[in-house]
mmCIF file of C-alpha atoms in Angstrom:
data_model
loop_
_atom_site.group_PDB
_atom_site.id
_atom_site.type_symbol
_atom_site.label_atom_id
_atom_site.label_comp_id
_atom_site.label_asym_id
_atom_site.label_seq_id
_atom_site.Cartn_x
_atom_site.Cartn_y
_atom_site.Cartn_z
ATOM 1 C CA MET A 20 -28.289 -12.563 -43.356
ATOM 2 C CA THR A 21 -27.362 -16.167 -42.580
ATOM 3 C CA ASP A 22 -28.495 -17.318 -46.016
ATOM 4 C CA TRP A 23 -26.464 -14.561 -47.659
ATOM 5 C CA TRP A 24 -23.356 -15.471 -45.674
ATOM 6 C CA ASN A 25 -23.737 -19.170 -46.415
ATOM 7 C CA SER A 26 -24.059 -18.394 -50.121
ATOM 8 C CA LEU A 27 -20.546 -16.878 -50.214
ATOM 9 C CA ASP A 28 -17.478 -18.910 -51.071
ATOM 10 C CA THR A 29 -14.584 -19.113 -48.632
ATOM 11 C CA ALA A 30 -12.441 -16.387 -50.225
ATOM 12 C CA LEU A 31 -15.313 -13.927 -50.301
ATOM 13 C CA ARG A 32 -16.141 -14.667 -46.667
ATOM 14 C CA VAL A 33 -12.541 -13.951 -45.679
ATOM 15 C CA PHE A 34 -12.474 -10.627 -47.514
ATOM 16 C CA TYR A 35 -15.848 -9.600 -46.086
ATOM 17 C CA ALA A 36 -14.730 -10.534 -42.565
ATOM 18 C CA ILE A 37 -11.536 -8.492 -42.896
ATOM 19 C CA ALA A 38 -13.368 -5.532 -44.403
ATOM 20 C CA ILE A 39 -16.169 -5.416 -41.845
ATOM 21 C CA ALA A 40 -13.930 -5.973 -38.814
ATOM 22 C CA THR A 41 -11.348 -3.354 -39.794
ATOM 23 C CA SER A 42 -14.002 -0.830 -40.823
ATOM 24 C CA ALA A 43 -15.567 -1.215 -37.381
ATOM 25 C CA ALA A 44 -12.116 -0.768 -35.809
ATOM 26 C CA MET A 45 -11.539 2.424 -37.819
ATOM 27 C CA LEU A 46 -14.906 3.774 -36.712
ATOM 28 C CA LEU A 47 -14.071 2.975 -33.093
ATOM 29 C CA GLN A 48 -10.681 4.708 -33.413
ATOM 30 C CA LEU A 49 -12.391 7.768 -34.863
ATOM 31 C CA LEU A 50 -14.888 7.918 -32.017
ATOM 32 C CA LEU A 51 -12.123 7.502 -29.443
ATOM 33 C CA MET A 52 -10.134 10.317 -31.057
ATOM 34 C CA VAL A 53 -13.178 12.605 -31.118
ATOM 35 C CA PHE A 54 -13.782 12.058 -27.420
ATOM 36 C CA GLY A 55 -10.086 12.164 -26.502
ATOM 37 C CA LEU A 56 -9.984 8.546 -25.335
ATOM 38 C CA ASP A 57 -7.774 6.980 -27.975
ATOM 39 C CA GLY A 58 -4.782 6.902 -25.621
ATOM 40 C CA ASP A 59 -6.555 4.298 -23.501
ATOM 41 C CA GLY A 60 -8.383 2.506 -26.302
ATOM 42 C CA ASP A 61 -5.559 2.059 -28.790
ATOM 43 C CA VAL A 62 -3.306 -0.980 -29.042
ATOM 44 C CA ASP A 63 0.305 -0.517 -30.057
ATOM 45 C CA LEU A 64 2.200 -2.648 -32.574
ATOM 46 C CA ASP A 65 5.486 -1.778 -30.802
ATOM 47 C CA VAL A 66 7.320 -0.891 -34.024
ATOM 48 C CA ASP A 67 9.964 1.803 -33.631
ATOM 49 C CA VAL A 68 9.368 3.681 -36.884
ATOM 50 C CA ASP A 69 9.429 7.462 -36.890
ATOM 51 C CA ALA A 70 6.948 9.051 -39.229
ATOM 52 C CA ASP A 71 8.591 12.312 -40.095
ATOM 53 C CA GLY A 72 11.637 12.874 -37.947
ATOM 54 C CA GLY A 73 9.619 15.188 -35.757
ATOM 55 C CA GLY A 74 7.253 12.935 -33.940
ATOM 56 C CA GLY A 75 3.682 12.135 -34.799
ATOM 57 C CA VAL A 76 2.573 8.823 -36.189
ATOM 58 C CA GLY A 77 4.494 5.727 -37.208
ATOM 59 C CA ILE A 78 4.132 4.199 -40.652
ATOM 60 C CA LEU A 79 3.229 0.941 -38.880
ATOM 61 C CA SER A 80 0.924 2.412 -36.283
ATOM 62 C CA VAL A 81 -2.379 0.751 -35.432
ATOM 63 C CA ARG A 82 -4.259 3.359 -37.477
ATOM 64 C CA THR A 83 -2.268 2.812 -40.665
ATOM 65 C CA VAL A 84 -2.349 -0.992 -40.427
ATOM 66 C CA THR A 85 -6.097 -0.911 -39.804
ATOM 67 C CA ALA A 86 -6.501 1.306 -42.859
ATOM 68 C CA PHE A 87 -4.481 -1.160 -44.942
ATOM 69 C CA PHE A 88 -6.712 -4.096 -44.049
ATOM 70 C CA ALA A 89 -9.886 -2.063 -44.545
ATOM 71 C CA GLY A 90 -8.776 -1.159 -48.072
ATOM 72 C CA PHE A 91 -7.537 -4.711 -48.654
ATOM 73 C CA GLY A 92 -10.822 -6.244 -47.542
ATOM 74 C CA TRP A 93 -13.207 -4.020 -49.469
ATOM 75 C CA ALA A 94 -11.067 -4.097 -52.621
ATOM 76 C CA GLY A 95 -10.984 -7.886 -52.415
ATOM 77 C CA VAL A 96 -14.748 -8.022 -52.038
ATOM 78 C CA ALA A 97 -15.243 -5.735 -55.037
ATOM 79 C CA ALA A 98 -12.788 -7.687 -57.199
ATOM 80 C CA LEU A 99 -14.275 -11.090 -56.394
ATOM 81 C CA GLU A 100 -17.817 -9.811 -56.817
ATOM 82 C CA SER A 101 -16.861 -8.547 -60.266
ATOM 83 C CA GLY A 102 -15.748 -12.029 -61.266
ATOM 84 C CA LEU A 103 -11.962 -11.798 -60.985
ATOM 85 C CA ALA A 104 -9.954 -14.842 -59.946
ATOM 86 C CA LEU A 105 -8.198 -14.964 -56.587
ATOM 87 C CA PRO A 106 -4.592 -14.183 -57.713
ATOM 88 C CA PRO A 107 -5.405 -10.843 -59.412
ATOM 89 C CA THR A 108 -7.822 -10.094 -56.580
ATOM 90 C CA LEU A 109 -4.993 -10.414 -54.060
ATOM 91 C CA LEU A 110 -2.807 -8.080 -56.110
ATOM 92 C CA ILE A 111 -5.538 -5.465 -56.409
ATOM 93 C CA ALA A 112 -6.481 -5.755 -52.746
ATOM 94 C CA THR A 113 -2.850 -5.347 -51.661
ATOM 95 C CA ALA A 114 -2.397 -2.294 -53.876
ATOM 96 C CA VAL A 115 -5.569 -0.640 -52.601
ATOM 97 C CA GLY A 116 -4.672 -1.518 -49.008
ATOM 98 C CA GLY A 117 -1.255 0.069 -49.493
ATOM 99 C CA ALA A 118 -2.892 3.199 -50.871
ATOM 100 C CA PHE A 119 -5.222 3.392 -47.854
ATOM 101 C CA MET A 120 -2.267 2.903 -45.513
ATOM 102 C CA ALA A 121 -0.218 5.626 -47.210
ATOM 103 C CA GLY A 122 -3.189 7.979 -47.222
ATOM 104 C CA VAL A 123 -3.804 7.615 -43.496
ATOM 105 C CA PHE A 124 -0.071 7.902 -42.775
ATOM 106 C CA PHE A 125 0.318 11.190 -44.646
ATOM 107 C CA LEU A 126 -2.961 12.523 -43.250
ATOM 108 C CA MET A 127 -1.932 11.795 -39.660
ATOM 109 C CA ARG A 128 1.584 13.151 -40.273
ATOM 110 C CA THR A 129 0.072 16.369 -41.605
ATOM 111 C CA LEU A 130 -2.286 16.698 -38.658
ATOM 112 C CA TYR A 131 0.509 16.155 -36.153
ATOM 113 C CA GLY A 132 2.761 18.551 -38.054
ATOM 114 C CA LEU A 133 0.188 21.314 -37.700
ATOM 115 C CA ARG A 134 0.784 21.282 -33.978
ATOM 116 C CA TYR A 135 4.226 22.798 -34.443
ATOM 117 C CA SER A 136 2.815 25.861 -36.181
ATOM 118 C CA GLY A 137 -0.048 26.315 -33.737
ATOM 119 C CA THR A 138 -0.181 27.463 -30.160
ATOM 120 C CA LEU A 139 0.790 24.126 -28.590
ATOM 121 C CA ASP A 140 3.771 24.636 -26.291
ATOM 122 C CA TYR A 141 5.564 21.385 -25.522
ATOM 123 C CA ARG A 142 7.106 22.910 -22.422
ATOM 124 C CA ASN A 143 3.707 22.466 -20.848
ATOM 125 C CA ALA A 144 4.237 18.703 -21.062
ATOM 126 C CA VAL A 145 7.080 18.796 -18.529
ATOM 127 C CA GLY A 146 5.870 17.172 -15.325
ATOM 128 C CA GLN A 147 2.966 15.407 -17.041
ATOM 129 C CA VAL A 148 2.424 11.646 -16.914
ATOM 130 C CA GLY A 149 1.720 9.776 -20.130
ATOM 131 C CA ASN A 150 1.759 6.359 -21.795
ATOM 132 C CA VAL A 151 4.364 4.914 -24.146
ATOM 133 C CA TYR A 152 2.823 4.573 -27.617
ATOM 134 C CA LEU A 153 5.857 3.291 -29.524
ATOM 135 C CA ARG A 154 8.671 1.638 -27.544
ATOM 136 C CA VAL A 155 11.346 4.122 -26.392
ATOM 137 C CA PRO A 156 14.880 2.672 -26.677
ATOM 138 C CA ALA A 157 17.157 2.895 -23.639
ATOM 139 C CA ALA A 158 20.018 5.332 -23.068
ATOM 140 C CA MET A 159 19.022 7.896 -25.715
ATOM 141 C CA ALA A 160 19.627 5.263 -28.414
ATOM 142 C CA GLY A 161 16.692 6.392 -30.491
ATOM 143 C CA PRO A 162 13.251 7.952 -30.394
ATOM 144 C CA GLY A 163 9.976 6.358 -29.459
ATOM 145 C CA GLN A 164 6.594 7.970 -29.016
ATOM 146 C CA ILE A 165 4.405 8.711 -26.023
ATOM 147 C CA GLU A 166 0.853 9.905 -25.620
ATOM 148 C CA VAL A 167 0.486 12.742 -23.133
ATOM 149 C CA MET A 168 -1.981 15.505 -22.345
ATOM 150 C CA ILE A 169 -0.684 18.947 -23.351
ATOM 151 C CA GLN A 170 -2.882 21.982 -22.841
ATOM 152 C CA GLY A 171 -5.939 19.783 -22.539
ATOM 153 C CA ARG A 172 -5.225 17.811 -25.733
ATOM 154 C CA LEU A 173 -4.030 14.224 -26.025
ATOM 155 C CA CYS A 174 -0.885 14.370 -28.170
ATOM 156 C CA THR A 175 1.397 11.709 -29.622
ATOM 157 C CA VAL A 176 4.923 13.087 -29.306
ATOM 158 C CA GLN A 177 8.413 11.804 -30.103
ATOM 159 C CA ALA A 178 10.380 11.001 -26.943
ATOM 160 C CA PHE A 179 13.799 9.868 -25.725
ATOM 161 C CA THR A 180 14.857 8.439 -22.373
ATOM 162 C CA ARG A 181 18.118 8.226 -20.416
ATOM 163 C CA ALA A 182 16.857 5.136 -18.575
ATOM 164 C CA ALA A 183 19.054 2.031 -18.714
ATOM 165 C CA GLN A 184 16.135 -0.121 -19.851
ATOM 166 C CA PRO A 185 13.822 0.543 -22.793
ATOM 167 C CA LEU A 186 10.378 1.865 -22.003
ATOM 168 C CA GLU A 187 7.906 -0.672 -23.291
ATOM 169 C CA SER A 188 4.590 0.010 -24.961
ATOM 170 C CA ARG A 189 1.738 1.025 -22.627
ATOM 171 C CA SER A 190 4.105 1.672 -19.702
ATOM 172 C CA ARG A 191 3.615 4.867 -17.699
ATOM 173 C CA VAL A 192 6.227 7.600 -17.991
ATOM 174 C CA LYS A 193 6.828 11.115 -16.733
ATOM 175 C CA VAL A 194 8.042 13.969 -18.909
ATOM 176 C CA VAL A 195 11.114 15.514 -17.269
ATOM 177 C CA ASP A 196 12.476 17.846 -19.953
ATOM 178 C CA LEU A 197 12.522 18.796 -23.629
ATOM 179 C CA VAL A 198 15.139 17.469 -26.044
ATOM 180 C CA ASP A 199 14.109 20.021 -28.652
ATOM 181 C CA GLN A 200 10.986 21.953 -29.616
ATOM 182 C CA GLY A 201 9.021 18.864 -30.589
ATOM 183 C CA THR A 202 10.736 16.054 -28.657
ATOM 184 C CA LEU A 203 10.342 15.136 -25.006
ATOM 185 C CA LEU A 204 12.680 13.534 -22.479
ATOM 186 C CA VAL A 205 10.908 10.959 -20.330
ATOM 187 C CA GLU A 206 11.681 8.547 -17.529
ATOM 188 C CA PRO A 207 9.804 5.579 -16.081
ATOM 189 C CA LEU A 208 7.150 6.894 -13.745
ATOM 190 C CA ALA A 209 8.524 5.024 -10.728
ATOM 191 C CA THR A 210 12.018 6.544 -11.081
ATOM 192 C CA ALA A 211 11.304 9.897 -12.690
ATOM 193 C CA PRO A 212 12.992 12.806 -10.848
ATOM 194 C CA PRO A 213 10.970 15.860 -9.866
ATOM 195 C CA ALA A 214 10.342 18.168 -12.804
ATOM 196 C CA THR A 215 12.355 21.395 -12.715
ATOM 197 C CA GLY A 216 11.504 22.908 -16.073
ATOM 198 C CA LYS A 217 7.763 23.476 -15.561
ATOM 199 C CA GLU A 218 6.727 26.855 -14.350
ATOM 200 C CA SER A 219 4.369 26.940 -11.411
#
């Protein structure tokens, strides 16, 4: 293995490193999702981009960016191994990475969208404590996203807050109400008022 690695030129080493590292990260994300632990194992890029106007996954979420670099890395490896020069390799790798990113984005958006047509009732989130996934702007200025358990499932849901300060990524929040069928109203956990909308 050492001899093989030492035989590679610098560009090929970089592409292999990117490809292997991001592929391992994608596998880890998949395992965390399967076991319902991705809310604690994910790292947020803190980019306030709404995927579909109804909550779900951001175009610049950790999953989509990881997919981009996985596609970028492996495409770069394949291009260099086939004898292409570095400039066209970078173009091909970027195009393939973009395709991977778009594919994961639309896949995740579709999966999250299915929740609206299923049996998931977002009213059951009222009173639950969750984590901010994408930064929630202050004073209802715009949507962010939180991760919260609803009916035994970890969901990423669009959320607003009336708080005077924005709710930063990874901070703890409490769901206090619904804004609409697929959007939650949250407050910082330390100042959240008692929930009144959740049936006992």
